[in-house]
Amino acid sequence: MRVVIAGGHGKIAQLLERELAGHGDHAAGLIRDPAQSVALAAAGAQPIICDLEHADVTEVAGHLAGADAVVFAAGAGPGSGAARKDTVDRAAAVLLADAAQHAGVRRYLLVSSMGVEREPRPGTDEVFAAYLRAKKAAEDDLTARDLDWTVLRPGRLTDGQPTGRVTLARRVPSGEITRADVASVLVAMLHAPATAGAILELVGGDTPIADAVTAR
C-alpha cells in the first residue's frame, strides 16, 4: 500500500510512517521545509516538498499518483493564529480531498479532534475556537464527498508510550490518547476498508487496537 500523508513531519505522521514501513507499506510525506526530509527518511518515508497553503490541485494530485490512500495529519501547530487554522486545518484538508478525487484516490483518513461538534463555549480562546471550527468545516467538506473517508477524532494527545489498547466508537467519554496509539489506529484503519464512512472518537482504553478497529 502506498500512503501519502499531509503534514508528514508532524508527531503523529512520523509515528505513522514508521509503522507503515514496519508493515511493508510505502509512506510518503508532504512537507513544506526541505530540511525536514532527513527526519522523514529516518522514519522510512519518502519526503515530498509541497506547501499545501500555496499549491494548487494539479500539483497536489501529481504527488498522489499511484497512491492507495491519503491521510490528513497536518495542522497549523502551536503559535499559529486563527487565520492559519483556516488555511491549514480546513483549506489544506479540502485541497487534499480535491486532489485525491482528481488523482482517483478514494481512501481518505482525516485526523480531526474531539469536541468539534459543539460550538465553542463563550470565553473560549479565539485561536482554539478557530481551530475547532476549521476542523469541523474540514469534516463537513470531506463527509459530503464521494470518497471512502474515515474521520478519526482523538482525545487529548500525549507523547506517552503506546499502550496498544483504546476505546474507539462514535461517542466516547473525554480522555487522553497517546500519539503512538493514534498512529497504530490509523494503520489498522488503512488496512480495514470497512471503517469507510465512519466518524469515530478515540481515547485510551482496554480494547486491543485490532479488535477495536474491526468492531467498527
PDB file of C-alpha atoms in Angstrom:
ATOM      1  CA  MET A   1       0.000   0.000   0.000  1.00  0.00           C
ATOM      2  CA  ARG A   2       1.251   3.490  -0.855  1.00  0.00           C
ATOM      3  CA  VAL A   3       0.007   6.121   1.586  1.00  0.00           C
ATOM      4  CA  VAL A   4       0.586   9.861   1.172  1.00  0.00           C
ATOM      5  CA  ILE A   5       0.467  11.796   4.444  1.00  0.00           C
ATOM      6  CA  ALA A   6      -0.203  15.538   4.596  1.00  0.00           C
ATOM      7  CA  GLY A   7       1.747  17.078   7.448  1.00  0.00           C
ATOM      8  CA  GLY A   8       4.434  14.439   7.034  1.00  0.00           C
ATOM      9  CA  HIS A   9       6.776  15.923   9.638  1.00  0.00           C
ATOM     10  CA  GLY A  10       4.192  16.044  12.439  1.00  0.00           C
ATOM     11  CA  LYS A  11       4.485  13.859  15.511  1.00  0.00           C
ATOM     12  CA  ILE A  12       1.620  11.538  14.588  1.00  0.00           C
ATOM     13  CA  ALA A  13       2.731  11.448  10.962  1.00  0.00           C
ATOM     14  CA  GLN A  14       6.276  10.332  11.754  1.00  0.00           C
ATOM     15  CA  LEU A  15       4.977   7.585  14.036  1.00  0.00           C
ATOM     16  CA  LEU A  16       2.558   6.541  11.291  1.00  0.00           C
ATOM     17  CA  GLU A  17       5.349   6.497   8.713  1.00  0.00           C
ATOM     18  CA  ARG A  18       7.462   4.220  10.895  1.00  0.00           C
ATOM     19  CA  GLU A  19       4.555   1.846  11.456  1.00  0.00           C
ATOM     20  CA  LEU A  20       3.690   1.693   7.778  1.00  0.00           C
ATOM     21  CA  ALA A  21       7.300   0.927   6.903  1.00  0.00           C
ATOM     22  CA  GLY A  22       7.268  -1.812   9.538  1.00  0.00           C
ATOM     23  CA  HIS A  23       4.202  -3.326   7.868  1.00  0.00           C
ATOM     24  CA  GLY A  24       5.894  -3.328   4.480  1.00  0.00           C
ATOM     25  CA  ASP A  25       3.822  -0.430   3.199  1.00  0.00           C
ATOM     26  CA  HIS A  26       5.220   2.650   1.483  1.00  0.00           C
ATOM     27  CA  ALA A  27       4.674   6.053   3.080  1.00  0.00           C
ATOM     28  CA  ALA A  28       5.269   9.452   1.510  1.00  0.00           C
ATOM     29  CA  GLY A  29       5.018  12.676   3.479  1.00  0.00           C
ATOM     30  CA  LEU A  30       4.072  16.116   2.168  1.00  0.00           C
ATOM     31  CA  ILE A  31       6.282  18.725   3.858  1.00  0.00           C
ATOM     32  CA  ARG A  32       6.943  22.445   3.380  1.00  0.00           C
ATOM     33  CA  ASP A  33      10.540  22.576   4.595  1.00  0.00           C
ATOM     34  CA  PRO A  34      13.204  20.615   2.684  1.00  0.00           C
ATOM     35  CA  ALA A  35      15.227  20.430   5.906  1.00  0.00           C
ATOM     36  CA  GLN A  36      12.599  18.035   7.274  1.00  0.00           C
ATOM     37  CA  SER A  37      13.459  15.470   4.609  1.00  0.00           C
ATOM     38  CA  VAL A  38      16.113  13.876   6.813  1.00  0.00           C
ATOM     39  CA  ALA A  39      13.565  13.092   9.554  1.00  0.00           C
ATOM     40  CA  LEU A  40      11.151  11.549   7.065  1.00  0.00           C
ATOM     41  CA  ALA A  41      13.852   9.398   5.523  1.00  0.00           C
ATOM     42  CA  ALA A  42      14.787   8.212   9.020  1.00  0.00           C
ATOM     43  CA  ALA A  43      11.142   7.264   9.556  1.00  0.00           C
ATOM     44  CA  GLY A  44      11.183   5.206   6.367  1.00  0.00           C
ATOM     45  CA  ALA A  45       9.112   7.651   4.329  1.00  0.00           C
ATOM     46  CA  GLN A  46       9.611   9.416   1.022  1.00  0.00           C
ATOM     47  CA  PRO A  47       9.726  13.193   1.528  1.00  0.00           C
ATOM     48  CA  ILE A  48       7.722  15.269  -0.958  1.00  0.00           C
ATOM     49  CA  ILE A  49       8.174  19.037  -0.869  1.00  0.00           C
ATOM     50  CA  CYS A  50       4.717  20.571  -1.199  1.00  0.00           C
ATOM     51  CA  ASP A  51       3.323  23.609   0.612  1.00  0.00           C
ATOM     52  CA  LEU A  52      -0.398  22.930   0.887  1.00  0.00           C
ATOM     53  CA  GLU A  53      -1.086  26.579   1.695  1.00  0.00           C
ATOM     54  CA  HIS A  54       0.187  27.641  -1.725  1.00  0.00           C
ATOM     55  CA  ALA A  55      -0.068  24.591  -4.003  1.00  0.00           C
ATOM     56  CA  ASP A  56      -2.883  24.052  -6.474  1.00  0.00           C
ATOM     57  CA  VAL A  57      -4.932  20.917  -7.034  1.00  0.00           C
ATOM     58  CA  THR A  58      -2.957  19.823 -10.096  1.00  0.00           C
ATOM     59  CA  GLU A  59       0.333  19.936  -8.218  1.00  0.00           C
ATOM     60  CA  VAL A  60      -1.002  18.004  -5.244  1.00  0.00           C
ATOM     61  CA  ALA A  61      -2.775  15.454  -7.443  1.00  0.00           C
ATOM     62  CA  GLY A  62       0.526  14.789  -9.178  1.00  0.00           C
ATOM     63  CA  HIS A  63       2.071  13.838  -5.848  1.00  0.00           C
ATOM     64  CA  LEU A  64      -0.806  11.411  -5.217  1.00  0.00           C
ATOM     65  CA  ALA A  65      -0.292   9.447  -8.431  1.00  0.00           C
ATOM     66  CA  GLY A  66      -0.208   5.742  -7.628  1.00  0.00           C
ATOM     67  CA  ALA A  67      -1.348   6.205  -4.031  1.00  0.00           C
ATOM     68  CA  ASP A  68      -3.802   3.809  -2.424  1.00  0.00           C
ATOM     69  CA  ALA A  69      -4.771   6.212   0.358  1.00  0.00           C
ATOM     70  CA  VAL A  70      -4.157   9.660   1.804  1.00  0.00           C
ATOM     71  CA  VAL A  71      -4.030  10.732   5.434  1.00  0.00           C
ATOM     72  CA  PHE A  72      -4.518  14.335   6.512  1.00  0.00           C
ATOM     73  CA  ALA A  73      -2.436  14.765   9.656  1.00  0.00           C
ATOM     74  CA  ALA A  74      -1.406  18.379   9.086  1.00  0.00           C
ATOM     75  CA  GLY A  75      -2.064  21.290  11.399  1.00  0.00           C
ATOM     76  CA  ALA A  76      -1.039  24.899  11.761  1.00  0.00           C
ATOM     77  CA  GLY A  77       0.550  23.997  15.083  1.00  0.00           C
ATOM     78  CA  PRO A  78       1.266  25.875  18.317  1.00  0.00           C
ATOM     79  CA  GLY A  79       1.884  29.590  17.992  1.00  0.00           C
ATOM     80  CA  SER A  80      -0.158  29.986  14.812  1.00  0.00           C
ATOM     81  CA  GLY A  81      -3.043  32.425  14.654  1.00  0.00           C
ATOM     82  CA  ALA A  82      -6.672  31.977  13.753  1.00  0.00           C
ATOM     83  CA  ALA A  83      -6.049  32.717  10.074  1.00  0.00           C
ATOM     84  CA  ARG A  84      -3.673  29.767   9.683  1.00  0.00           C
ATOM     85  CA  LYS A  85      -6.081  27.460  11.470  1.00  0.00           C
ATOM     86  CA  ASP A  86      -8.325  28.090   8.483  1.00  0.00           C
ATOM     87  CA  THR A  87      -5.685  27.897   5.741  1.00  0.00           C
ATOM     88  CA  VAL A  88      -4.130  24.677   7.109  1.00  0.00           C
ATOM     89  CA  ASP A  89      -6.662  22.784   9.230  1.00  0.00           C
ATOM     90  CA  ARG A  90      -9.545  23.468   6.839  1.00  0.00           C
ATOM     91  CA  ALA A  91      -8.357  24.652   3.434  1.00  0.00           C
ATOM     92  CA  ALA A  92      -5.409  22.265   3.133  1.00  0.00           C
ATOM     93  CA  ALA A  93      -7.658  19.331   4.056  1.00  0.00           C
ATOM     94  CA  VAL A  94     -10.120  20.427   1.371  1.00  0.00           C
ATOM     95  CA  LEU A  95      -7.303  20.772  -1.173  1.00  0.00           C
ATOM     96  CA  LEU A  96      -6.088  17.257  -0.375  1.00  0.00           C
ATOM     97  CA  ALA A  97      -9.611  15.917  -0.937  1.00  0.00           C
ATOM     98  CA  ASP A  98      -9.877  17.780  -4.252  1.00  0.00           C
ATOM     99  CA  ALA A  99      -6.517  16.328  -5.287  1.00  0.00           C
ATOM    100  CA  ALA A 100      -7.476  12.827  -4.180  1.00  0.00           C
ATOM    101  CA  GLN A 101     -10.578  12.916  -6.370  1.00  0.00           C
ATOM    102  CA  HIS A 102      -8.563  14.358  -9.250  1.00  0.00           C
ATOM    103  CA  ALA A 103      -5.975  11.568  -8.909  1.00  0.00           C
ATOM    104  CA  GLY A 104      -8.548   8.807  -8.405  1.00  0.00           C
ATOM    105  CA  VAL A 105      -7.522   8.040  -4.812  1.00  0.00           C
ATOM    106  CA  ARG A 106     -10.681   7.027  -2.952  1.00  0.00           C
ATOM    107  CA  ARG A 107      -9.385   6.283   0.567  1.00  0.00           C
ATOM    108  CA  TYR A 108      -9.006   9.367   2.782  1.00  0.00           C
ATOM    109  CA  LEU A 109      -8.375   9.374   6.538  1.00  0.00           C
ATOM    110  CA  LEU A 110      -8.815  12.710   8.308  1.00  0.00           C
ATOM    111  CA  VAL A 111      -7.272  13.248  11.735  1.00  0.00           C
ATOM    112  CA  SER A 112      -9.685  15.641  13.423  1.00  0.00           C
ATOM    113  CA  SER A 113     -10.369  16.288  17.115  1.00  0.00           C
ATOM    114  CA  MET A 114     -12.917  15.515  19.782  1.00  0.00           C
ATOM    115  CA  GLY A 115     -15.100  18.481  20.651  1.00  0.00           C
ATOM    116  CA  VAL A 116     -15.621  19.813  17.138  1.00  0.00           C
ATOM    117  CA  GLU A 117     -19.346  19.082  17.018  1.00  0.00           C
ATOM    118  CA  ARG A 118     -20.142  21.642  19.702  1.00  0.00           C
ATOM    119  CA  GLU A 119     -19.854  25.360  19.082  1.00  0.00           C
ATOM    120  CA  PRO A 120     -17.025  26.673  21.284  1.00  0.00           C
ATOM    121  CA  ARG A 121     -18.270  27.976  24.608  1.00  0.00           C
ATOM    122  CA  PRO A 122     -18.299  31.715  25.292  1.00  0.00           C
ATOM    123  CA  GLY A 123     -14.903  32.761  26.557  1.00  0.00           C
ATOM    124  CA  THR A 124     -13.030  30.052  24.635  1.00  0.00           C
ATOM    125  CA  ASP A 125      -9.633  31.217  23.420  1.00  0.00           C
ATOM    126  CA  GLU A 126     -10.128  32.763  19.985  1.00  0.00           C
ATOM    127  CA  VAL A 127      -7.413  30.718  18.295  1.00  0.00           C
ATOM    128  CA  PHE A 128      -8.585  27.431  19.802  1.00  0.00           C
ATOM    129  CA  ALA A 129     -12.143  28.214  18.752  1.00  0.00           C
ATOM    130  CA  ALA A 130     -10.905  28.879  15.218  1.00  0.00           C
ATOM    131  CA  TYR A 131      -9.097  25.522  15.295  1.00  0.00           C
ATOM    132  CA  LEU A 132     -12.254  23.637  16.293  1.00  0.00           C
ATOM    133  CA  ARG A 133     -14.343  25.391  13.656  1.00  0.00           C
ATOM    134  CA  ALA A 134     -11.712  24.704  10.979  1.00  0.00           C
ATOM    135  CA  LYS A 135     -11.593  21.002  11.856  1.00  0.00           C
ATOM    136  CA  LYS A 136     -15.390  20.746  11.741  1.00  0.00           C
ATOM    137  CA  ALA A 137     -15.507  22.538   8.384  1.00  0.00           C
ATOM    138  CA  ALA A 138     -12.915  20.098   7.017  1.00  0.00           C
ATOM    139  CA  GLU A 139     -15.034  17.195   8.262  1.00  0.00           C
ATOM    140  CA  ASP A 140     -18.194  18.619   6.699  1.00  0.00           C
ATOM    141  CA  ASP A 141     -16.465  19.042   3.355  1.00  0.00           C
ATOM    142  CA  LEU A 142     -14.994  15.535   3.364  1.00  0.00           C
ATOM    143  CA  THR A 143     -18.085  13.674   4.503  1.00  0.00           C
ATOM    144  CA  ALA A 144     -20.123  15.230   1.681  1.00  0.00           C
ATOM    145  CA  ARG A 145     -17.775  13.751  -0.940  1.00  0.00           C
ATOM    146  CA  ASP A 146     -17.937  10.508  -2.873  1.00  0.00           C
ATOM    147  CA  LEU A 147     -14.784   9.149  -1.240  1.00  0.00           C
ATOM    148  CA  ASP A 148     -14.066   6.237   1.092  1.00  0.00           C
ATOM    149  CA  TRP A 149     -13.432   8.573   4.006  1.00  0.00           C
ATOM    150  CA  THR A 150     -12.920   7.953   7.690  1.00  0.00           C
ATOM    151  CA  VAL A 151     -12.830  10.749  10.272  1.00  0.00           C
ATOM    152  CA  LEU A 152     -10.823   9.998  13.409  1.00  0.00           C
ATOM    153  CA  ARG A 153     -11.318  12.291  16.411  1.00  0.00           C
ATOM    154  CA  PRO A 154      -8.637  11.675  19.047  1.00  0.00           C
ATOM    155  CA  GLY A 155      -8.930  12.994  22.569  1.00  0.00           C
ATOM    156  CA  ARG A 156      -6.158  14.938  24.326  1.00  0.00           C
ATOM    157  CA  LEU A 157      -2.893  13.906  22.738  1.00  0.00           C
ATOM    158  CA  THR A 158       0.099  12.834  24.816  1.00  0.00           C
ATOM    159  CA  ASP A 159       3.615  11.678  23.997  1.00  0.00           C
ATOM    160  CA  GLY A 160       3.424   8.661  26.295  1.00  0.00           C
ATOM    161  CA  GLN A 161       4.424   5.141  25.381  1.00  0.00           C
ATOM    162  CA  PRO A 162       1.981   3.172  23.213  1.00  0.00           C
ATOM    163  CA  THR A 163      -0.442   1.000  25.122  1.00  0.00           C
ATOM    164  CA  GLY A 164      -1.956  -0.900  22.215  1.00  0.00           C
ATOM    165  CA  ARG A 165      -5.376  -0.580  23.866  1.00  0.00           C
ATOM    166  CA  VAL A 166      -8.029   2.018  23.131  1.00  0.00           C
ATOM    167  CA  THR A 167     -11.675   2.995  23.252  1.00  0.00           C
ATOM    168  CA  LEU A 168     -12.974   3.655  19.737  1.00  0.00           C
ATOM    169  CA  ALA A 169     -16.605   4.484  18.978  1.00  0.00           C
ATOM    170  CA  ARG A 170     -18.892   7.127  17.540  1.00  0.00           C
ATOM    171  CA  ARG A 171     -19.105   8.665  21.007  1.00  0.00           C
ATOM    172  CA  VAL A 172     -16.636   8.118  23.845  1.00  0.00           C
ATOM    173  CA  PRO A 173     -16.056   9.906  27.165  1.00  0.00           C
ATOM    174  CA  SER A 174     -13.411  12.609  27.078  1.00  0.00           C
ATOM    175  CA  GLY A 175      -9.905  11.401  27.804  1.00  0.00           C
ATOM    176  CA  GLU A 176      -6.322  11.127  26.635  1.00  0.00           C
ATOM    177  CA  ILE A 177      -4.679   9.073  23.910  1.00  0.00           C
ATOM    178  CA  THR A 178      -1.010   8.678  23.069  1.00  0.00           C
ATOM    179  CA  ARG A 179       0.091   9.813  19.638  1.00  0.00           C
ATOM    180  CA  ALA A 180       1.666   6.400  19.166  1.00  0.00           C
ATOM    181  CA  ASP A 181      -1.686   4.709  19.695  1.00  0.00           C
ATOM    182  CA  VAL A 182      -3.332   7.143  17.268  1.00  0.00           C
ATOM    183  CA  ALA A 183      -0.755   6.161  14.642  1.00  0.00           C
ATOM    184  CA  SER A 184      -1.427   2.466  15.261  1.00  0.00           C
ATOM    185  CA  VAL A 185      -5.171   3.012  14.890  1.00  0.00           C
ATOM    186  CA  LEU A 186      -4.610   4.827  11.597  1.00  0.00           C
ATOM    187  CA  VAL A 187      -2.535   1.928  10.262  1.00  0.00           C
ATOM    188  CA  ALA A 188      -5.244  -0.527  11.300  1.00  0.00           C
ATOM    189  CA  MET A 189      -7.900   1.621   9.606  1.00  0.00           C
ATOM    190  CA  LEU A 190      -5.902   1.812   6.390  1.00  0.00           C
ATOM    191  CA  HIS A 191      -5.987  -1.978   6.307  1.00  0.00           C
ATOM    192  CA  ALA A 192      -9.672  -2.130   7.299  1.00  0.00           C
ATOM    193  CA  PRO A 193     -11.785  -0.697   4.457  1.00  0.00           C
ATOM    194  CA  ALA A 194     -14.967  -1.410   6.424  1.00  0.00           C
ATOM    195  CA  THR A 195     -14.219   1.701   8.501  1.00  0.00           C
ATOM    196  CA  ALA A 196     -15.004   3.872   5.478  1.00  0.00           C
ATOM    197  CA  GLY A 197     -17.928   6.202   6.088  1.00  0.00           C
ATOM    198  CA  ALA A 198     -17.372   6.314   9.853  1.00  0.00           C
ATOM    199  CA  ILE A 199     -16.751   9.222  12.222  1.00  0.00           C
ATOM    200  CA  LEU A 200     -15.048   7.784  15.297  1.00  0.00           C
ATOM    201  CA  GLU A 201     -13.799   9.207  18.582  1.00  0.00           C
ATOM    202  CA  LEU A 202     -10.679   7.750  20.182  1.00  0.00           C
ATOM    203  CA  VAL A 203      -9.231   7.705  23.699  1.00  0.00           C
ATOM    204  CA  GLY A 204      -7.175   5.274  25.715  1.00  0.00           C
ATOM    205  CA  GLY A 205      -8.992   2.153  26.874  1.00  0.00           C
ATOM    206  CA  ASP A 206      -8.922  -1.588  27.372  1.00  0.00           C
ATOM    207  CA  THR A 207      -9.625  -2.987  23.881  1.00  0.00           C
ATOM    208  CA  PRO A 208      -6.714  -4.122  21.708  1.00  0.00           C
ATOM    209  CA  ILE A 209      -6.420  -1.816  18.706  1.00  0.00           C
ATOM    210  CA  ALA A 210      -7.014  -4.539  16.118  1.00  0.00           C
ATOM    211  CA  ASP A 211     -10.209  -5.617  17.874  1.00  0.00           C
ATOM    212  CA  ALA A 212     -11.393  -2.026  18.339  1.00  0.00           C
ATOM    213  CA  VAL A 213     -10.978  -1.274  14.638  1.00  0.00           C
ATOM    214  CA  THR A 214     -12.531  -4.480  13.311  1.00  0.00           C
ATOM    215  CA  ALA A 215     -15.514  -3.967  15.625  1.00  0.00           C
ATOM    216  CA  ARG A 216     -16.376  -0.774  13.780  1.00  0.00           C
TER     217      ARG A 216
END
